[in-house]
mmCIF file of C-alpha atoms in Angstrom:
data_model
loop_
_atom_site.group_PDB
_atom_site.id
_atom_site.type_symbol
_atom_site.label_atom_id
_atom_site.label_comp_id
_atom_site.label_asym_id
_atom_site.label_seq_id
_atom_site.Cartn_x
_atom_site.Cartn_y
_atom_site.Cartn_z
ATOM 1 C CA UNK C 1 -12.868 -15.516 35.456
ATOM 2 C CA UNK C 2 -13.526 -14.111 31.966
ATOM 3 C CA UNK C 3 -10.898 -12.530 29.723
ATOM 4 C CA UNK C 4 -11.598 -11.570 26.126
ATOM 5 C CA UNK C 5 -10.488 -8.927 23.580
ATOM 6 C CA UNK C 6 -13.365 -6.871 22.213
ATOM 7 C CA UNK C 7 -12.048 -4.028 20.004
ATOM 8 C CA UNK C 8 -8.971 -2.480 18.401
ATOM 9 C CA UNK C 9 -7.837 0.824 19.935
ATOM 10 C CA UNK C 10 -7.668 2.625 16.579
ATOM 11 C CA UNK C 11 -9.814 5.319 15.007
ATOM 12 C CA UNK C 12 -11.725 3.842 12.069
ATOM 13 C CA UNK C 13 -11.888 6.237 9.107
ATOM 14 C CA UNK C 14 -15.145 4.645 7.893
ATOM 15 C CA UNK C 15 -17.540 1.942 9.086
ATOM 16 C CA UNK C 16 -16.208 -1.585 8.376
ATOM 17 C CA UNK C 17 -19.261 -2.536 6.317
ATOM 18 C CA UNK C 18 -18.001 -5.967 5.213
ATOM 19 C CA UNK C 19 -17.100 -6.996 8.759
ATOM 20 C CA UNK C 20 -20.514 -5.942 10.009
ATOM 21 C CA UNK C 21 -22.096 -7.761 7.070
ATOM 22 C CA UNK C 22 -20.291 -11.017 7.874
ATOM 23 C CA UNK C 23 -21.284 -10.686 11.533
ATOM 24 C CA UNK C 24 -24.903 -10.125 10.579
ATOM 25 C CA UNK C 25 -24.807 -13.074 8.183
ATOM 26 C CA UNK C 26 -23.592 -15.392 10.961
ATOM 27 C CA UNK C 27 -26.424 -14.168 13.196
ATOM 28 C CA UNK C 28 -29.048 -14.666 10.476
ATOM 29 C CA UNK C 29 -27.781 -18.170 9.744
ATOM 30 C CA UNK C 30 -27.883 -18.995 13.454
ATOM 31 C CA UNK C 31 -31.520 -17.819 13.561
ATOM 32 C CA UNK C 32 -32.271 -20.135 10.628
ATOM 33 C CA UNK C 33 -30.516 -22.965 12.475
ATOM 34 C CA UNK C 34 -32.845 -22.434 15.401
ATOM 35 C CA UNK C 35 -35.925 -22.301 13.149
ATOM 36 C CA UNK C 36 -35.088 -25.086 10.716
ATOM 37 C CA UNK C 37 -33.091 -28.361 10.905
ATOM 38 C CA UNK C 38 -30.227 -27.236 8.646
ATOM 39 C CA UNK C 39 -27.223 -27.535 10.981
ATOM 40 C CA UNK C 40 -26.195 -31.081 10.071
ATOM 41 C CA UNK C 41 -26.427 -30.351 6.344
ATOM 42 C CA UNK C 42 -24.011 -27.407 6.741
ATOM 43 C CA UNK C 43 -21.418 -29.020 9.028
ATOM 44 C CA UNK C 44 -18.115 -30.163 7.539
ATOM 45 C CA UNK C 45 -17.362 -33.889 7.575
ATOM 46 C CA UNK C 46 -13.539 -34.202 7.497
ATOM 47 C CA UNK C 47 -13.658 -37.368 5.404
ATOM 48 C CA UNK C 48 -15.779 -35.684 2.703
ATOM 49 C CA UNK C 49 -13.280 -33.011 1.538
ATOM 50 C CA UNK C 50 -16.316 -30.961 0.471
ATOM 51 C CA UNK C 51 -15.191 -27.362 -0.318
ATOM 52 C CA UNK C 52 -18.705 -25.928 -0.031
ATOM 53 C CA UNK C 53 -19.112 -27.302 3.479
ATOM 54 C CA UNK C 54 -15.659 -26.033 4.433
ATOM 55 C CA UNK C 55 -17.220 -22.582 3.936
ATOM 56 C CA UNK C 56 -20.717 -23.272 5.253
ATOM 57 C CA UNK C 57 -19.447 -24.900 8.460
ATOM 58 C CA UNK C 58 -17.574 -21.702 9.330
ATOM 59 C CA UNK C 59 -20.841 -19.747 9.310
ATOM 60 C CA UNK C 60 -22.857 -21.937 11.673
ATOM 61 C CA UNK C 61 -22.661 -22.299 15.460
ATOM 62 C CA UNK C 62 -23.627 -24.806 18.123
ATOM 63 C CA UNK C 63 -25.412 -22.390 20.489
ATOM 64 C CA UNK C 64 -25.863 -18.714 21.319
ATOM 65 C CA UNK C 65 -22.744 -18.570 23.518
ATOM 66 C CA UNK C 66 -20.645 -20.115 20.735
ATOM 67 C CA UNK C 67 -21.956 -17.431 18.360
ATOM 68 C CA UNK C 68 -21.480 -14.506 20.749
ATOM 69 C CA UNK C 69 -17.951 -15.554 21.723
ATOM 70 C CA UNK C 70 -16.824 -15.817 18.094
ATOM 71 C CA UNK C 71 -18.454 -12.544 17.050
ATOM 72 C CA UNK C 72 -16.916 -10.595 19.949
ATOM 73 C CA UNK C 73 -13.430 -11.898 19.110
ATOM 74 C CA UNK C 74 -14.043 -11.267 15.396
ATOM 75 C CA UNK C 75 -15.031 -7.633 16.019
ATOM 76 C CA UNK C 76 -11.907 -7.135 18.149
ATOM 77 C CA UNK C 77 -9.586 -7.591 15.154
ATOM 78 C CA UNK C 78 -11.494 -7.582 11.854
ATOM 79 C CA UNK C 79 -12.742 -3.943 11.539
ATOM 80 C CA UNK C 80 -9.250 -2.428 11.580
ATOM 81 C CA UNK C 81 -7.961 -5.157 9.251
ATOM 82 C CA UNK C 82 -10.727 -4.457 6.732
ATOM 83 C CA UNK C 83 -9.668 -0.804 6.513
ATOM 84 C CA UNK C 84 -5.960 -1.643 6.396
ATOM 85 C CA UNK C 85 -6.434 -4.118 3.545
ATOM 86 C CA UNK C 86 -8.594 -1.619 1.695
ATOM 87 C CA UNK C 87 -9.950 -4.051 -0.926
ATOM 88 C CA UNK C 88 -13.315 -5.727 -0.274
ATOM 89 C CA UNK C 89 -12.665 -8.651 -2.635
ATOM 90 C CA UNK C 90 -9.274 -9.374 -1.085
ATOM 91 C CA UNK C 91 -10.676 -9.087 2.434
ATOM 92 C CA UNK C 92 -13.441 -11.600 1.653
ATOM 93 C CA UNK C 93 -10.972 -13.868 -0.099
ATOM 94 C CA UNK C 94 -8.842 -13.962 3.055
ATOM 95 C CA UNK C 95 -11.755 -15.457 5.002
ATOM 96 C CA UNK C 96 -12.451 -17.942 2.200
ATOM 97 C CA UNK C 97 -8.760 -18.886 2.106
ATOM 98 C CA UNK C 98 -8.655 -19.414 5.871
ATOM 99 C CA UNK C 99 -11.820 -21.561 5.734
ATOM 100 C CA UNK C 100 -10.280 -23.803 3.063
ATOM 101 C CA UNK C 101 -7.023 -24.125 4.986
ATOM 102 C CA UNK C 102 -8.978 -25.027 8.140
ATOM 103 C CA UNK C 103 -11.027 -27.712 6.370
ATOM 104 C CA UNK C 104 -8.067 -29.253 4.565
ATOM 105 C CA UNK C 105 -5.901 -29.210 7.698
ATOM 106 C CA UNK C 106 -8.625 -30.861 9.765
ATOM 107 C CA UNK C 107 -9.132 -33.567 7.129
ATOM 108 C CA UNK C 108 -5.381 -34.228 6.943
ATOM 109 C CA UNK C 109 -5.140 -34.467 10.747
ATOM 110 C CA UNK C 110 -7.959 -37.046 10.818
ATOM 111 C CA UNK C 111 -6.381 -38.957 7.940
ATOM 112 C CA UNK C 112 -2.928 -39.048 9.541
ATOM 113 C CA UNK C 113 -4.085 -39.579 13.112
ATOM 114 C CA UNK C 114 -6.646 -42.216 12.274
ATOM 115 C CA UNK C 115 -9.157 -40.514 14.579
ATOM 116 C CA UNK C 116 -12.913 -40.721 14.261
ATOM 117 C CA UNK C 117 -14.105 -38.160 11.661
ATOM 118 C CA UNK C 118 -16.168 -35.861 13.876
ATOM 119 C CA UNK C 119 -18.008 -33.080 11.999
ATOM 120 C CA UNK C 120 -16.961 -29.511 12.766
ATOM 121 C CA UNK C 121 -18.658 -26.132 12.796
ATOM 122 C CA UNK C 122 -18.003 -22.564 13.975
ATOM 123 C CA UNK C 123 -16.314 -19.308 12.981
ATOM 124 C CA UNK C 124 -13.505 -19.612 15.530
ATOM 125 C CA UNK C 125 -10.934 -20.812 12.974
ATOM 126 C CA UNK C 126 -11.535 -17.701 10.852
ATOM 127 C CA UNK C 127 -11.377 -15.566 14.004
ATOM 128 C CA UNK C 128 -7.968 -17.052 14.814
ATOM 129 C CA UNK C 129 -6.987 -16.290 11.217
ATOM 130 C CA UNK C 130 -7.878 -12.628 11.765
ATOM 131 C CA UNK C 131 -5.764 -12.715 14.917
ATOM 132 C CA UNK C 132 -2.812 -14.144 12.983
ATOM 133 C CA UNK C 133 -3.282 -11.579 10.208
ATOM 134 C CA UNK C 134 -3.399 -8.777 12.792
ATOM 135 C CA UNK C 135 -0.092 -10.026 14.224
ATOM 136 C CA UNK C 136 1.419 -9.500 10.755
ATOM 137 C CA UNK C 137 -0.366 -6.358 9.536
ATOM 138 C CA UNK C 138 -0.573 -4.365 12.776
ATOM 139 C CA UNK C 139 1.537 -6.115 15.443
ATOM 140 C CA UNK C 140 1.836 -3.020 17.665
ATOM 141 C CA UNK C 141 -1.852 -2.075 17.502
ATOM 142 C CA UNK C 142 -3.332 -2.220 21.002
ATOM 143 C CA UNK C 143 -6.409 -4.393 21.499
ATOM 144 C CA UNK C 144 -8.880 -3.580 24.266
ATOM 145 C CA UNK C 145 -9.237 -6.580 26.575
ATOM 146 C CA UNK C 146 -11.989 -7.021 29.187
ATOM 147 C CA UNK C 147 -11.234 -8.900 32.423
ATOM 148 C CA UNK C 148 -13.939 -9.939 34.881
ATOM 149 C CA UNK C 149 -13.718 -11.976 38.085
ATOM 150 C CA UNK C 150 -16.802 -12.266 40.347
ATOM 151 C CA UNK C 151 -17.348 -8.578 41.264
ATOM 152 C CA UNK C 152 -14.120 -7.144 39.854
ATOM 153 C CA UNK C 153 -13.568 -6.053 36.274
ATOM 154 C CA UNK C 154 -11.015 -4.068 34.349
ATOM 155 C CA UNK C 155 -10.195 -2.990 30.795
ATOM 156 C CA UNK C 156 -6.610 -2.957 29.602
ATOM 157 C CA UNK C 157 -4.669 -2.880 26.326
ATOM 158 C CA UNK C 158 -2.523 -5.614 24.797
ATOM 159 C CA UNK C 159 -0.542 -5.482 21.512
ATOM 160 C CA UNK C 160 -2.026 -7.642 18.753
ATOM 161 C CA UNK C 161 1.098 -9.772 18.411
ATOM 162 C CA UNK C 162 1.011 -10.662 22.130
ATOM 163 C CA UNK C 163 -2.596 -11.828 21.927
ATOM 164 C CA UNK C 164 -1.812 -13.860 18.815
ATOM 165 C CA UNK C 165 1.062 -15.626 20.555
ATOM 166 C CA UNK C 166 -1.061 -16.311 23.651
ATOM 167 C CA UNK C 167 -4.137 -17.696 21.909
ATOM 168 C CA UNK C 168 -2.547 -19.410 18.913
ATOM 169 C CA UNK C 169 0.410 -20.554 21.022
ATOM 170 C CA UNK C 170 -1.794 -22.112 23.723
ATOM 171 C CA UNK C 171 -3.875 -23.954 21.137
ATOM 172 C CA UNK C 172 -0.728 -25.168 19.394
ATOM 173 C CA UNK C 173 0.624 -26.446 22.716
ATOM 174 C CA UNK C 174 -2.692 -28.179 23.442
ATOM 175 C CA UNK C 175 -2.736 -29.797 20.000
ATOM 176 C CA UNK C 176 0.798 -31.130 20.410
ATOM 177 C CA UNK C 177 0.583 -32.344 24.002
ATOM 178 C CA UNK C 178 -2.937 -33.726 24.519
ATOM 179 C CA UNK C 179 -5.338 -36.046 22.725
ATOM 180 C CA UNK C 180 -8.595 -34.666 24.118
ATOM 181 C CA UNK C 181 -9.588 -31.112 23.253
ATOM 182 C CA UNK C 182 -12.862 -30.876 25.159
ATOM 183 C CA UNK C 183 -15.035 -30.687 22.055
ATOM 184 C CA UNK C 184 -13.010 -27.782 20.593
ATOM 185 C CA UNK C 185 -11.533 -28.126 17.121
ATOM 186 C CA UNK C 186 -8.036 -27.046 18.134
ATOM 187 C CA UNK C 187 -6.664 -28.022 14.727
ATOM 188 C CA UNK C 188 -8.973 -25.442 13.131
ATOM 189 C CA UNK C 189 -7.783 -22.773 15.579
ATOM 190 C CA UNK C 190 -4.104 -23.437 14.918
ATOM 191 C CA UNK C 191 -4.506 -23.840 11.142
ATOM 192 C CA UNK C 192 -6.589 -20.652 10.956
ATOM 193 C CA UNK C 193 -4.112 -18.626 12.994
ATOM 194 C CA UNK C 194 -1.141 -19.649 10.877
ATOM 195 C CA UNK C 195 -3.149 -19.283 7.635
ATOM 196 C CA UNK C 196 -3.992 -15.660 8.484
ATOM 197 C CA UNK C 197 -0.379 -14.770 9.210
ATOM 198 C CA UNK C 198 0.823 -16.653 6.110
ATOM 199 C CA UNK C 199 -1.643 -14.852 3.840
ATOM 200 C CA UNK C 200 -0.357 -11.494 5.066
ATOM 201 C CA UNK C 201 3.282 -12.526 4.681
ATOM 202 C CA UNK C 202 2.815 -13.848 1.142
ATOM 203 C CA UNK C 203 0.369 -11.362 -0.397
ATOM 204 C CA UNK C 204 0.077 -8.247 1.751
ATOM 205 C CA UNK C 205 3.693 -7.108 2.184
ATOM 206 C CA UNK C 206 3.292 -4.141 -0.133
ATOM 207 C CA UNK C 207 0.026 -3.105 1.528
ATOM 208 C CA UNK C 208 1.677 -3.320 4.949
ATOM 209 C CA UNK C 209 4.500 -1.047 3.786
ATOM 210 C CA UNK C 210 2.033 1.437 2.275
ATOM 211 C CA UNK C 211 0.075 1.767 5.523
ATOM 212 C CA UNK C 212 2.922 1.438 8.035
ATOM 213 C CA UNK C 213 3.604 5.172 8.594
ATOM 214 C CA UNK C 214 -0.060 6.129 8.903
ATOM 215 C CA UNK C 215 -0.699 3.191 11.230
ATOM 216 C CA UNK C 216 2.316 4.064 13.405
ATOM 217 C CA UNK C 217 1.029 7.650 13.802
ATOM 218 C CA UNK C 218 -2.424 6.382 14.712
ATOM 219 C CA UNK C 219 -1.025 3.948 17.288
ATOM 220 C CA UNK C 220 1.083 6.716 18.858
ATOM 221 C CA UNK C 221 -1.925 9.028 19.005
ATOM 222 C CA UNK C 222 -4.146 6.384 20.598
ATOM 223 C CA UNK C 223 -1.492 5.652 23.236
ATOM 224 C CA UNK C 224 -1.527 9.318 24.226
ATOM 225 C CA UNK C 225 -5.326 9.269 24.386
ATOM 226 C CA UNK C 226 -5.235 6.157 26.592
ATOM 227 C CA UNK C 227 -2.720 7.733 28.973
ATOM 228 C CA UNK C 228 -3.912 11.343 29.107
ATOM 229 C CA UNK C 229 -7.400 11.450 27.619
ATOM 230 C CA UNK C 230 -8.800 12.824 24.376
ATOM 231 C CA UNK C 231 -7.833 16.446 25.044
ATOM 232 C CA UNK C 232 -4.133 15.593 25.012
ATOM 233 C CA UNK C 233 -4.682 13.395 21.968
ATOM 234 C CA UNK C 234 -6.341 16.261 20.112
ATOM 235 C CA UNK C 235 -3.416 18.475 21.095
ATOM 236 C CA UNK C 236 -1.063 15.840 19.699
ATOM 237 C CA UNK C 237 -2.985 15.776 16.419
ATOM 238 C CA UNK C 238 -2.921 19.562 16.236
ATOM 239 C CA UNK C 239 0.785 19.618 16.962
ATOM 240 C CA UNK C 240 1.415 17.137 14.151
ATOM 241 C CA UNK C 241 -0.505 19.339 11.724
ATOM 242 C CA UNK C 242 1.423 22.406 12.894
ATOM 243 C CA UNK C 243 4.717 20.534 12.513
ATOM 244 C CA UNK C 244 3.742 19.552 8.988
ATOM 245 C CA UNK C 245 2.845 23.140 8.123
ATOM 246 C CA UNK C 246 6.190 24.351 9.485
ATOM 247 C CA UNK C 247 7.989 21.661 7.492
ATOM 248 C CA UNK C 248 6.145 22.726 4.324
ATOM 249 C CA UNK C 249 7.063 26.380 4.922
ATOM 250 C CA UNK C 250 10.705 25.500 5.517
ATOM 251 C CA UNK C 251 10.755 23.439 2.319
ATOM 252 C CA UNK C 252 9.230 26.360 0.398
ATOM 253 C CA UNK C 253 11.814 28.787 1.807
ATOM 254 C CA UNK C 254 14.623 26.385 0.929
ATOM 255 C CA UNK C 255 13.236 26.067 -2.617
ATOM 256 C CA UNK C 256 13.026 29.852 -3.002
ATOM 257 C CA UNK C 257 16.579 30.249 -1.724
ATOM 258 C CA UNK C 258 17.828 27.556 -4.115
ATOM 259 C CA UNK C 259 16.095 29.099 -7.132
ATOM 260 C CA UNK C 260 17.320 32.543 -6.072
ATOM 261 C CA UNK C 261 20.868 31.248 -6.328
ATOM 262 C CA UNK C 262 20.196 29.738 -9.778
ATOM 263 C CA UNK C 263 18.681 33.051 -10.904
ATOM 264 C CA UNK C 264 21.809 34.969 -9.883
ATOM 265 C CA UNK C 265 24.068 32.496 -11.708
ATOM 266 C CA UNK C 266 22.007 32.564 -14.925
ATOM 267 C CA UNK C 267 21.568 36.347 -15.041
ATOM 268 C CA UNK C 268 25.305 36.873 -14.455
ATOM 269 C CA UNK C 269 26.197 34.402 -17.224
ATOM 270 C CA UNK C 270 27.567 31.757 -14.859
ATOM 271 C CA UNK C 271 25.692 29.011 -16.677
ATOM 272 C CA UNK C 272 28.286 26.308 -16.065
ATOM 273 C CA UNK C 273 27.976 26.852 -12.321
ATOM 274 C CA UNK C 274 24.158 26.886 -12.551
ATOM 275 C CA UNK C 275 24.087 23.665 -14.580
ATOM 276 C CA UNK C 276 26.381 21.839 -12.136
ATOM 277 C CA UNK C 277 24.273 23.025 -9.196
ATOM 278 C CA UNK C 278 21.069 21.800 -10.847
ATOM 279 C CA UNK C 279 22.518 18.409 -11.777
ATOM 280 C CA UNK C 280 23.794 17.869 -8.247
ATOM 281 C CA UNK C 281 20.761 19.118 -6.306
ATOM 282 C CA UNK C 282 17.667 18.880 -8.502
ATOM 283 C CA UNK C 283 16.633 15.264 -9.024
ATOM 284 C CA UNK C 284 12.879 15.674 -9.551
ATOM 285 C CA UNK C 285 9.966 14.387 -11.619
ATOM 286 C CA UNK C 286 9.385 15.245 -15.274
ATOM 287 C CA UNK C 287 6.594 17.626 -14.239
ATOM 288 C CA UNK C 288 9.014 19.469 -11.929
ATOM 289 C CA UNK C 289 11.572 19.806 -14.733
ATOM 290 C CA UNK C 290 8.948 21.214 -17.100
ATOM 291 C CA UNK C 291 7.959 23.761 -14.442
ATOM 292 C CA UNK C 292 11.640 24.579 -13.966
ATOM 293 C CA UNK C 293 12.012 25.115 -17.727
ATOM 294 C CA UNK C 294 9.111 27.574 -17.725
ATOM 295 C CA UNK C 295 10.587 29.457 -14.765
ATOM 296 C CA UNK C 296 14.090 29.755 -16.232
ATOM 297 C CA UNK C 297 12.613 30.695 -19.604
ATOM 298 C CA UNK C 298 11.218 33.850 -17.948
ATOM 299 C CA UNK C 299 14.803 34.984 -17.285
ATOM 300 C CA UNK C 300 15.687 34.938 -20.994
ATOM 301 C CA UNK C 301 17.690 32.572 -23.248
ATOM 302 C CA UNK C 302 20.597 30.772 -21.581
ATOM 303 C CA UNK C 303 22.711 27.613 -21.717
ATOM 304 C CA UNK C 304 21.059 26.608 -18.449
ATOM 305 C CA UNK C 305 17.656 26.648 -20.141
ATOM 306 C CA UNK C 306 18.997 24.473 -22.984
ATOM 307 C CA UNK C 307 20.438 22.016 -20.439
ATOM 308 C CA UNK C 308 17.061 21.662 -18.713
ATOM 309 C CA UNK C 309 15.493 21.222 -22.150
ATOM 310 C CA UNK C 310 17.861 18.321 -22.867
ATOM 311 C CA UNK C 311 16.925 16.672 -19.562
ATOM 312 C CA UNK C 312 13.226 16.948 -20.423
ATOM 313 C CA UNK C 313 13.722 15.621 -23.974
ATOM 314 C CA UNK C 314 15.706 12.670 -22.640
ATOM 315 C CA UNK C 315 12.997 11.703 -20.152
ATOM 316 C CA UNK C 316 10.209 12.130 -22.694
ATOM 317 C CA UNK C 317 12.146 10.014 -25.167
ATOM 318 C CA UNK C 318 12.594 7.251 -22.563
ATOM 319 C CA UNK C 319 8.819 7.315 -22.000
ATOM 320 C CA UNK C 320 8.246 7.106 -25.792
ATOM 321 C CA UNK C 321 6.454 10.471 -25.741
ATOM 322 C CA UNK C 322 8.106 11.523 -28.975
ATOM 323 C CA UNK C 323 5.572 14.156 -29.980
ATOM 324 C CA UNK C 324 6.074 16.147 -26.785
ATOM 325 C CA UNK C 325 9.848 15.618 -27.000
ATOM 326 C CA UNK C 326 9.798 17.088 -30.525
ATOM 327 C CA UNK C 327 7.934 20.136 -29.175
ATOM 328 C CA UNK C 328 10.773 20.752 -26.709
ATOM 329 C CA UNK C 329 13.343 20.238 -29.475
ATOM 330 C CA UNK C 330 11.619 23.038 -31.386
ATOM 331 C CA UNK C 331 11.556 25.271 -28.296
ATOM 332 C CA UNK C 332 15.289 24.771 -27.774
ATOM 333 C CA UNK C 333 16.010 25.397 -31.465
ATOM 334 C CA UNK C 334 14.194 28.722 -31.170
ATOM 335 C CA UNK C 335 16.827 29.630 -28.575
ATOM 336 C CA UNK C 336 19.733 28.078 -30.474
ATOM 337 C CA UNK C 337 19.225 26.640 -34.009
ATOM 338 C CA UNK C 338 22.383 24.557 -33.482
ATOM 339 C CA UNK C 339 20.791 22.774 -30.488
ATOM 340 C CA UNK C 340 22.053 19.187 -30.185
ATOM 341 C CA UNK C 341 19.877 16.380 -28.848
ATOM 342 C CA UNK C 342 20.899 14.647 -25.593
ATOM 343 C CA UNK C 343 21.226 11.383 -27.538
ATOM 344 C CA UNK C 344 22.927 12.038 -30.891
ATOM 345 C CA UNK C 345 21.946 8.569 -32.120
ATOM 346 C CA UNK C 346 18.318 9.808 -32.226
ATOM 347 C CA UNK C 347 19.092 12.603 -34.761
ATOM 348 C CA UNK C 348 17.803 10.609 -37.758
ATOM 349 C CA UNK C 349 14.711 9.438 -35.874
ATOM 350 C CA UNK C 350 13.676 12.923 -34.771
ATOM 351 C CA UNK C 351 14.543 14.510 -38.118
ATOM 352 C CA UNK C 352 12.300 11.976 -39.887
ATOM 353 C CA UNK C 353 9.644 12.369 -37.180
ATOM 354 C CA UNK C 354 9.720 16.158 -37.660
ATOM 355 C CA UNK C 355 9.243 15.771 -41.426
ATOM 356 C CA UNK C 356 6.295 13.416 -40.915
ATOM 357 C CA UNK C 357 4.820 15.865 -38.367
ATOM 358 C CA UNK C 358 5.003 18.729 -40.869
ATOM 359 C CA UNK C 359 7.889 20.543 -39.144
ATOM 360 C CA UNK C 360 10.631 20.521 -41.806
ATOM 361 C CA UNK C 361 12.438 23.465 -40.196
ATOM 362 C CA UNK C 362 13.077 21.374 -37.069
ATOM 363 C CA UNK C 363 14.510 18.572 -39.221
ATOM 364 C CA UNK C 364 16.577 21.111 -41.179
ATOM 365 C CA UNK C 365 18.102 22.486 -37.966
ATOM 366 C CA UNK C 366 18.943 18.968 -36.798
ATOM 367 C CA UNK C 367 20.721 18.048 -40.041
ATOM 368 C CA UNK C 368 22.430 21.274 -41.090
ATOM 369 C CA UNK C 369 26.229 21.305 -40.705
ATOM 370 C CA UNK C 370 25.918 17.623 -39.738
ATOM 371 C CA UNK C 371 29.538 16.834 -40.540
ATOM 372 C CA UNK C 372 30.935 19.444 -38.142
ATOM 373 C CA UNK C 373 28.333 18.784 -35.418
ATOM 374 C CA UNK C 374 28.121 14.990 -35.408
ATOM 375 C CA UNK C 375 30.985 13.627 -37.487
ATOM 376 C CA UNK C 376 30.590 9.860 -37.945
ATOM 377 C CA UNK C 377 28.024 9.508 -35.117
ATOM 378 C CA UNK C 378 25.098 9.807 -37.551
ATOM 379 C CA UNK C 379 24.156 7.185 -40.175
ATOM 380 C CA UNK C 380 25.273 8.795 -43.428
ATOM 381 C CA UNK C 381 22.919 6.766 -45.671
ATOM 382 C CA UNK C 382 19.784 7.573 -43.695
ATOM 383 C CA UNK C 383 20.964 11.132 -43.343
ATOM 384 C CA UNK C 384 21.384 11.448 -47.125
ATOM 385 C CA UNK C 385 17.790 10.352 -47.747
ATOM 386 C CA UNK C 386 16.423 12.975 -45.371
ATOM 387 C CA UNK C 387 18.714 15.657 -46.837
ATOM 388 C CA UNK C 388 17.351 14.864 -50.277
ATOM 389 C CA UNK C 389 13.783 15.311 -49.001
ATOM 390 C CA UNK C 390 14.704 18.657 -47.415
ATOM 391 C CA UNK C 391 16.862 19.695 -50.407
ATOM 392 C CA UNK C 392 19.800 20.605 -48.168
ATOM 393 C CA UNK C 393 23.307 21.223 -49.572
#
């Protein structure tokens, strides 16, 4: 009886070039093994702790069946993982990391167990690492599994986390309960499986979160395709697009209704009501607030417009974009020369900045009637120096 996973049931947005490249490299190296006596020089001796051979031993194989078995398992998990990870350097580093963990773990097991240091070779430890990483990055992704017994065969789907538990779990059980592994480096399998999962847990959490929604949609779509065929899957994709379009239209209608209400309040001089409504229901980006300012400005001068101006100035000031903040100060002063900054403690800074920028009128408007407008909130000494420059009474 033969059972083996052979591909991930996900649509790949682009060819997994690195995965194919690694597969091809293993095949080329195997051809060189057959043509030249290089195998022994590339195998890893556990008592050598040689980092180069930890890597080289992963790329060589004992025979054609060893190579084919590892490559089939590798292609079952790695292509989807390459696209999920998204970074070629990081993806390659994962395989290097797993190879080092495998070599070190095998050496430690020989050192502790006092066993004969038998050299090791094969890509199976890295393959188990991909399986462990898949259990972390895409646990619900369904893997196509082929089953064959004499004249019967069948293809079915198994979640990645289930396959990881079966294969890594069985090897772990074998490692803990028996002394003879039948020529298989079970330590490499177990170490590789846990290394793959650990790498994802430690360094790919953010990437997993970024891709989780898209991956969940893809898994749902592929389940429909597996149950009902591609026509139903295409219908599902079309329905999702239609739902998104409807959601966008509803959001646009809600936005128009909201701004219609603000327009009525502003044009009927109910600025206090408009300002409260905006503060309670309009928590957006700086770009959105600048667009809002332009829109309200079309309705004419208002206290609502000055309030939005203060919000923009405050955000620009927090981002240290003082030149653009000063431009909005000038815009607001054109509406009301007595315009007060959102942070009164910045009066001296922006008055001085306006003088240096060649906009003395802006500084003059900030400092005029300072006693009535700011009282003791402004530094009188610094204020006096600027007043002298501007020749204010």
